[in-house]
Amino acid sequence: MDYNPHTRQEKLDAFSRVLDVLDELREKCPWDRKQTNESLRTNTIEETYELCEAIVRNDTSDIKKELGDVLLHIAFYAKIGEEKEQFDIADVCHALCDKLIFRHPHVFGDVVAKTAGEVEENWEQIKLKEKEGNRSVLEGVPASLPSIAKAHRIQDKARNSGFDWNKKEDVWEKVQEEIGELKEEIACLDKDKMEAEFGDLFFSLINAARLYKINPDNALERTNQKFIYRFNHMEKRAKEMGKSLNEMTLDEMEELWQEAK
């Protein structure tokens, strides 16, 4: 199916329609009328993950649908803010534009930045200059981020402040060091220290991924999907053989696993 881009006015009309439909739902639908910021929060997280899942699958139809769900939540929060006489969707849009303009002086000002790397180098310093900017670079990392994403973001922010390896290859020595420390604690059977060392190892591996321009969350999800495919293949083949996996030996399962690969 060929895509025909909409005109600017058609896009504005479509966004206006979203606001009109939401206004009516807020007034006439019992469920929509009772929603608050707090009650929407969990659903917002769920919708965001559903969008991310659609992106991983590269499912254009689902991406479009899930973007609509996320857009609804943005408009909903703005509607609640308007009802509380705090802010409305126009304030949200203007605040976003003001922030983008301030953080891109190489586009809207006289700063020169010819590469994405040069833009990133100045990003955190620019944010700290904002009127409501964070006092510390790492204060900008949301506490509620999943651990892998949080570790990656922490390391990225530290890098933007100049705290990073001189050579990316040096990170592997740190990874090996963390593996050695983990093995020592495993030998001592100290669960608390084992957990701490596992965390250090994960953190160093995430750091390695960052240095090699690999998103660790995407990499792990690829492995998750690969494992699911292969495990499902094992189950299917076992069923065809009149068995369940519980009835098979490890050698038999390994043979099916290799077959799935």
PDB file of N, CA and C in Angstrom, residues 140-193:
ATOM      1  N   GLY A 140      19.547  13.592  36.216  1.00  0.00           N
ATOM      2  CA  GLY A 140      18.627  13.549  35.089  1.00  0.00           C
ATOM      3  C   GLY A 140      18.225  12.147  34.692  1.00  0.00           C
ATOM      4  N   VAL A 141      18.766  11.130  35.357  1.00  0.00           N
ATOM      5  CA  VAL A 141      18.407   9.746  35.050  1.00  0.00           C
ATOM      6  C   VAL A 141      17.169   9.371  35.856  1.00  0.00           C
ATOM      7  N   PRO A 142      16.049   9.066  35.203  1.00  0.00           N
ATOM      8  CA  PRO A 142      14.825   8.721  35.930  1.00  0.00           C
ATOM      9  C   PRO A 142      15.020   7.508  36.835  1.00  0.00           C
ATOM     10  N   ALA A 143      14.593   7.615  38.077  1.00  0.00           N
ATOM     11  CA  ALA A 143      14.760   6.530  39.041  1.00  0.00           C
ATOM     12  C   ALA A 143      13.968   5.290  38.640  1.00  0.00           C
ATOM     13  N   SER A 144      12.877   5.484  37.896  1.00  0.00           N
ATOM     14  CA  SER A 144      11.993   4.367  37.559  1.00  0.00           C
ATOM     15  C   SER A 144      12.403   3.625  36.286  1.00  0.00           C
ATOM     16  N   LEU A 145      13.507   4.032  35.651  1.00  0.00           N
ATOM     17  CA  LEU A 145      13.951   3.328  34.449  1.00  0.00           C
ATOM     18  C   LEU A 145      14.297   1.875  34.770  1.00  0.00           C
ATOM     19  N   PRO A 146      14.003   0.942  33.866  1.00  0.00           N
ATOM     20  CA  PRO A 146      14.475  -0.434  34.054  1.00  0.00           C
ATOM     21  C   PRO A 146      15.991  -0.448  34.199  1.00  0.00           C
ATOM     22  N   SER A 147      16.518  -1.416  34.935  1.00  0.00           N
ATOM     23  CA  SER A 147      17.932  -1.414  35.324  1.00  0.00           C
ATOM     24  C   SER A 147      18.899  -1.343  34.153  1.00  0.00           C
ATOM     25  N   ILE A 148      18.634  -2.110  33.081  1.00  0.00           N
ATOM     26  CA  ILE A 148      19.558  -2.094  31.941  1.00  0.00           C
ATOM     27  C   ILE A 148      19.580  -0.721  31.288  1.00  0.00           C
ATOM     28  N   ALA A 149      18.396  -0.174  31.052  1.00  0.00           N
ATOM     29  CA  ALA A 149      18.317   1.153  30.430  1.00  0.00           C
ATOM     30  C   ALA A 149      18.928   2.215  31.340  1.00  0.00           C
ATOM     31  N   LYS A 150      18.725   2.059  32.658  1.00  0.00           N
ATOM     32  CA  LYS A 150      19.271   3.035  33.600  1.00  0.00           C
ATOM     33  C   LYS A 150      20.797   2.999  33.594  1.00  0.00           C
ATOM     34  N   ALA A 151      21.371   1.783  33.601  1.00  0.00           N
ATOM     35  CA  ALA A 151      22.830   1.660  33.588  1.00  0.00           C
ATOM     36  C   ALA A 151      23.412   2.288  32.320  1.00  0.00           C
ATOM     37  N   HIS A 152      22.771   2.024  31.192  1.00  0.00           N
ATOM     38  CA  HIS A 152      23.236   2.583  29.916  1.00  0.00           C
ATOM     39  C   HIS A 152      23.157   4.102  29.934  1.00  0.00           C
ATOM     40  N   ARG A 153      22.075   4.633  30.493  1.00  0.00           N
ATOM     41  CA  ARG A 153      21.892   6.088  30.539  1.00  0.00           C
ATOM     42  C   ARG A 153      22.897   6.736  31.487  1.00  0.00           C
ATOM     43  N   ILE A 154      23.144   6.097  32.634  1.00  0.00           N
ATOM     44  CA  ILE A 154      24.119   6.610  33.596  1.00  0.00           C
ATOM     45  C   ILE A 154      25.494   6.713  32.941  1.00  0.00           C
ATOM     46  N   GLN A 155      25.885   5.651  32.260  1.00  0.00           N
ATOM     47  CA  GLN A 155      27.201   5.617  31.626  1.00  0.00           C
ATOM     48  C   GLN A 155      27.303   6.646  30.504  1.00  0.00           C
ATOM     49  N   ASP A 156      26.216   6.814  29.764  1.00  0.00           N
ATOM     50  CA  ASP A 156      26.215   7.772  28.667  1.00  0.00           C
ATOM     51  C   ASP A 156      26.346   9.195  29.197  1.00  0.00           C
ATOM     52  N   LYS A 157      25.640   9.483  30.291  1.00  0.00           N
ATOM     53  CA  LYS A 157      25.730  10.818  30.879  1.00  0.00           C
ATOM     54  C   LYS A 157      27.130  11.074  31.441  1.00  0.00           C
ATOM     55  N   ALA A 158      27.716  10.046  32.068  1.00  0.00           N
ATOM     56  CA  ALA A 158      29.074  10.196  32.596  1.00  0.00           C
ATOM     57  C   ALA A 158      30.065  10.460  31.463  1.00  0.00           C
ATOM     58  N   ARG A 159      29.862   9.774  30.339  1.00  0.00           N
ATOM     59  CA  ARG A 159      30.726   9.972  29.172  1.00  0.00           C
ATOM     60  C   ARG A 159      30.673  11.409  28.689  1.00  0.00           C
ATOM     61  N   ASN A 160      29.458  11.977  28.674  1.00  0.00           N
ATOM     62  CA  ASN A 160      29.304  13.347  28.200  1.00  0.00           C
ATOM     63  C   ASN A 160      30.003  14.357  29.099  1.00  0.00           C
ATOM     64  N   SER A 161      30.345  13.922  30.316  1.00  0.00           N
ATOM     65  CA  SER A 161      31.087  14.785  31.232  1.00  0.00           C
ATOM     66  C   SER A 161      32.589  14.502  31.183  1.00  0.00           C
ATOM     67  N   GLY A 162      32.992  13.624  30.252  1.00  0.00           N
ATOM     68  CA  GLY A 162      34.410  13.323  30.089  1.00  0.00           C
ATOM     69  C   GLY A 162      34.895  12.122  30.872  1.00  0.00           C
ATOM     70  N   PHE A 163      34.005  11.476  31.637  1.00  0.00           N
ATOM     71  CA  PHE A 163      34.392  10.308  32.432  1.00  0.00           C
ATOM     72  C   PHE A 163      34.162   9.058  31.603  1.00  0.00           C
ATOM     73  N   ASP A 164      35.234   8.596  30.933  1.00  0.00           N
ATOM     74  CA  ASP A 164      35.093   7.451  30.041  1.00  0.00           C
ATOM     75  C   ASP A 164      36.469   6.845  29.789  1.00  0.00           C
ATOM     76  N   TRP A 165      36.476   5.674  29.151  1.00  0.00           N
ATOM     77  CA  TRP A 165      37.727   5.005  28.828  1.00  0.00           C
ATOM     78  C   TRP A 165      38.451   5.762  27.717  1.00  0.00           C
ATOM     79  N   ASN A 166      39.772   5.812  27.801  1.00  0.00           N
ATOM     80  CA  ASN A 166      40.544   6.426  26.724  1.00  0.00           C
ATOM     81  C   ASN A 166      40.448   5.595  25.455  1.00  0.00           C
ATOM     82  N   LYS A 167      40.510   4.264  25.637  1.00  0.00           N
ATOM     83  CA  LYS A 167      40.381   3.338  24.515  1.00  0.00           C
ATOM     84  C   LYS A 167      39.298   2.329  24.860  1.00  0.00           C
ATOM     85  N   LYS A 168      38.352   2.127  23.951  1.00  0.00           N
ATOM     86  CA  LYS A 168      37.242   1.235  24.254  1.00  0.00           C
ATOM     87  C   LYS A 168      37.690  -0.195  24.533  1.00  0.00           C
ATOM     88  N   GLU A 169      38.832  -0.597  23.949  1.00  0.00           N
ATOM     89  CA  GLU A 169      39.320  -1.959  24.165  1.00  0.00           C
ATOM     90  C   GLU A 169      39.666  -2.219  25.631  1.00  0.00           C
ATOM     91  N   ASP A 170      39.965  -1.150  26.371  1.00  0.00           N
ATOM     92  CA  ASP A 170      40.354  -1.307  27.775  1.00  0.00           C
ATOM     93  C   ASP A 170      39.210  -1.834  28.644  1.00  0.00           C
ATOM     94  N   VAL A 171      37.972  -1.705  28.151  1.00  0.00           N
ATOM     95  CA  VAL A 171      36.835  -2.127  28.959  1.00  0.00           C
ATOM     96  C   VAL A 171      36.843  -3.632  29.206  1.00  0.00           C
ATOM     97  N   TRP A 172      37.463  -4.405  28.294  1.00  0.00           N
ATOM     98  CA  TRP A 172      37.443  -5.859  28.443  1.00  0.00           C
ATOM     99  C   TRP A 172      38.269  -6.326  29.635  1.00  0.00           C
ATOM    100  N   GLU A 173      39.307  -5.552  29.959  1.00  0.00           N
ATOM    101  CA  GLU A 173      40.087  -5.872  31.159  1.00  0.00           C
ATOM    102  C   GLU A 173      39.212  -5.721  32.404  1.00  0.00           C
ATOM    103  N   LYS A 174      38.346  -4.699  32.387  1.00  0.00           N
ATOM    104  CA  LYS A 174      37.430  -4.488  33.504  1.00  0.00           C
ATOM    105  C   LYS A 174      36.407  -5.619  33.574  1.00  0.00           C
ATOM    106  N   VAL A 175      35.908  -6.053  32.415  1.00  0.00           N
ATOM    107  CA  VAL A 175      34.952  -7.161  32.389  1.00  0.00           C
ATOM    108  C   VAL A 175      35.585  -8.413  32.997  1.00  0.00           C
ATOM    109  N   GLN A 176      36.817  -8.725  32.589  1.00  0.00           N
ATOM    110  CA  GLN A 176      37.500  -9.899  33.119  1.00  0.00           C
ATOM    111  C   GLN A 176      37.747  -9.770  34.620  1.00  0.00           C
ATOM    112  N   GLU A 177      38.062  -8.561  35.061  1.00  0.00           N
ATOM    113  CA  GLU A 177      38.261  -8.316  36.493  1.00  0.00           C
ATOM    114  C   GLU A 177      36.982  -8.611  37.273  1.00  0.00           C
ATOM    115  N   GLU A 178      35.849  -8.165  36.734  1.00  0.00           N
ATOM    116  CA  GLU A 178      34.569  -8.384  37.419  1.00  0.00           C
ATOM    117  C   GLU A 178      34.199  -9.868  37.426  1.00  0.00           C
ATOM    118  N   ILE A 179      34.520 -10.585  36.352  1.00  0.00           N
ATOM    119  CA  ILE A 179      34.259 -12.026  36.320  1.00  0.00           C
ATOM    120  C   ILE A 179      35.067 -12.723  37.407  1.00  0.00           C
ATOM    121  N   GLY A 180      36.345 -12.328  37.562  1.00  0.00           N
ATOM    122  CA  GLY A 180      37.197 -12.921  38.588  1.00  0.00           C
ATOM    123  C   GLY A 180      36.668 -12.667  39.984  1.00  0.00           C
ATOM    124  N   GLU A 181      36.206 -11.421  40.243  1.00  0.00           N
ATOM    125  CA  GLU A 181      35.671 -11.083  41.566  1.00  0.00           C
ATOM    126  C   GLU A 181      34.380 -11.844  41.839  1.00  0.00           C
ATOM    127  N   LEU A 182      33.560 -12.035  40.801  1.00  0.00           N
ATOM    128  CA  LEU A 182      32.320 -12.792  40.959  1.00  0.00           C
ATOM    129  C   LEU A 182      32.629 -14.245  41.317  1.00  0.00           C
ATOM    130  N   LYS A 183      33.604 -14.848  40.633  1.00  0.00           N
ATOM    131  CA  LYS A 183      33.960 -16.239  40.911  1.00  0.00           C
ATOM    132  C   LYS A 183      34.457 -16.409  42.341  1.00  0.00           C
ATOM    133  N   GLU A 184      35.180 -15.422  42.841  1.00  0.00           N
ATOM    134  CA  GLU A 184      35.672 -15.483  44.215  1.00  0.00           C
ATOM    135  C   GLU A 184      34.514 -15.508  45.212  1.00  0.00           C
ATOM    136  N   GLU A 185      33.500 -14.672  44.976  1.00  0.00           N
ATOM    137  CA  GLU A 185      32.363 -14.623  45.894  1.00  0.00           C
ATOM    138  C   GLU A 185      31.495 -15.866  45.767  1.00  0.00           C
ATOM    139  N   ILE A 186      31.403 -16.413  44.553  1.00  0.00           N
ATOM    140  CA  ILE A 186      30.651 -17.656  44.373  1.00  0.00           C
ATOM    141  C   ILE A 186      31.310 -18.770  45.175  1.00  0.00           C
ATOM    142  N   ALA A 187      32.648 -18.797  45.177  1.00  0.00           N
ATOM    143  CA  ALA A 187      33.379 -19.814  45.930  1.00  0.00           C
ATOM    144  C   ALA A 187      33.137 -19.682  47.429  1.00  0.00           C
ATOM    145  N   CYS A 188      32.889 -18.448  47.867  1.00  0.00           N
ATOM    146  CA  CYS A 188      32.641 -18.203  49.301  1.00  0.00           C
ATOM    147  C   CYS A 188      31.177 -18.394  49.683  1.00  0.00           C
ATOM    148  N   LEU A 189      30.316 -18.539  48.669  1.00  0.00           N
ATOM    149  CA  LEU A 189      28.874 -18.763  48.887  1.00  0.00           C
ATOM    150  C   LEU A 189      28.217 -17.651  49.705  1.00  0.00           C
ATOM    151  N   ASP A 190      28.700 -16.412  49.490  1.00  0.00           N
ATOM    152  CA  ASP A 190      28.086 -15.257  50.152  1.00  0.00           C
ATOM    153  C   ASP A 190      27.076 -14.652  49.173  1.00  0.00           C
ATOM    154  N   LYS A 191      25.790 -14.928  49.399  1.00  0.00           N
ATOM    155  CA  LYS A 191      24.768 -14.532  48.430  1.00  0.00           C
ATOM    156  C   LYS A 191      24.720 -13.030  48.206  1.00  0.00           C
ATOM    157  N   ASP A 192      24.842 -12.250  49.273  1.00  0.00           N
ATOM    158  CA  ASP A 192      24.766 -10.797  49.144  1.00  0.00           C
ATOM    159  C   ASP A 192      25.917 -10.267  48.287  1.00  0.00           C
ATOM    160  N   LYS A 193      27.131 -10.759  48.538  1.00  0.00           N
ATOM    161  CA  LYS A 193      28.281 -10.303  47.762  1.00  0.00           C
ATOM    162  C   LYS A 193      28.228 -10.842  46.336  1.00  0.00           C
TER     163      LYS A 193
END
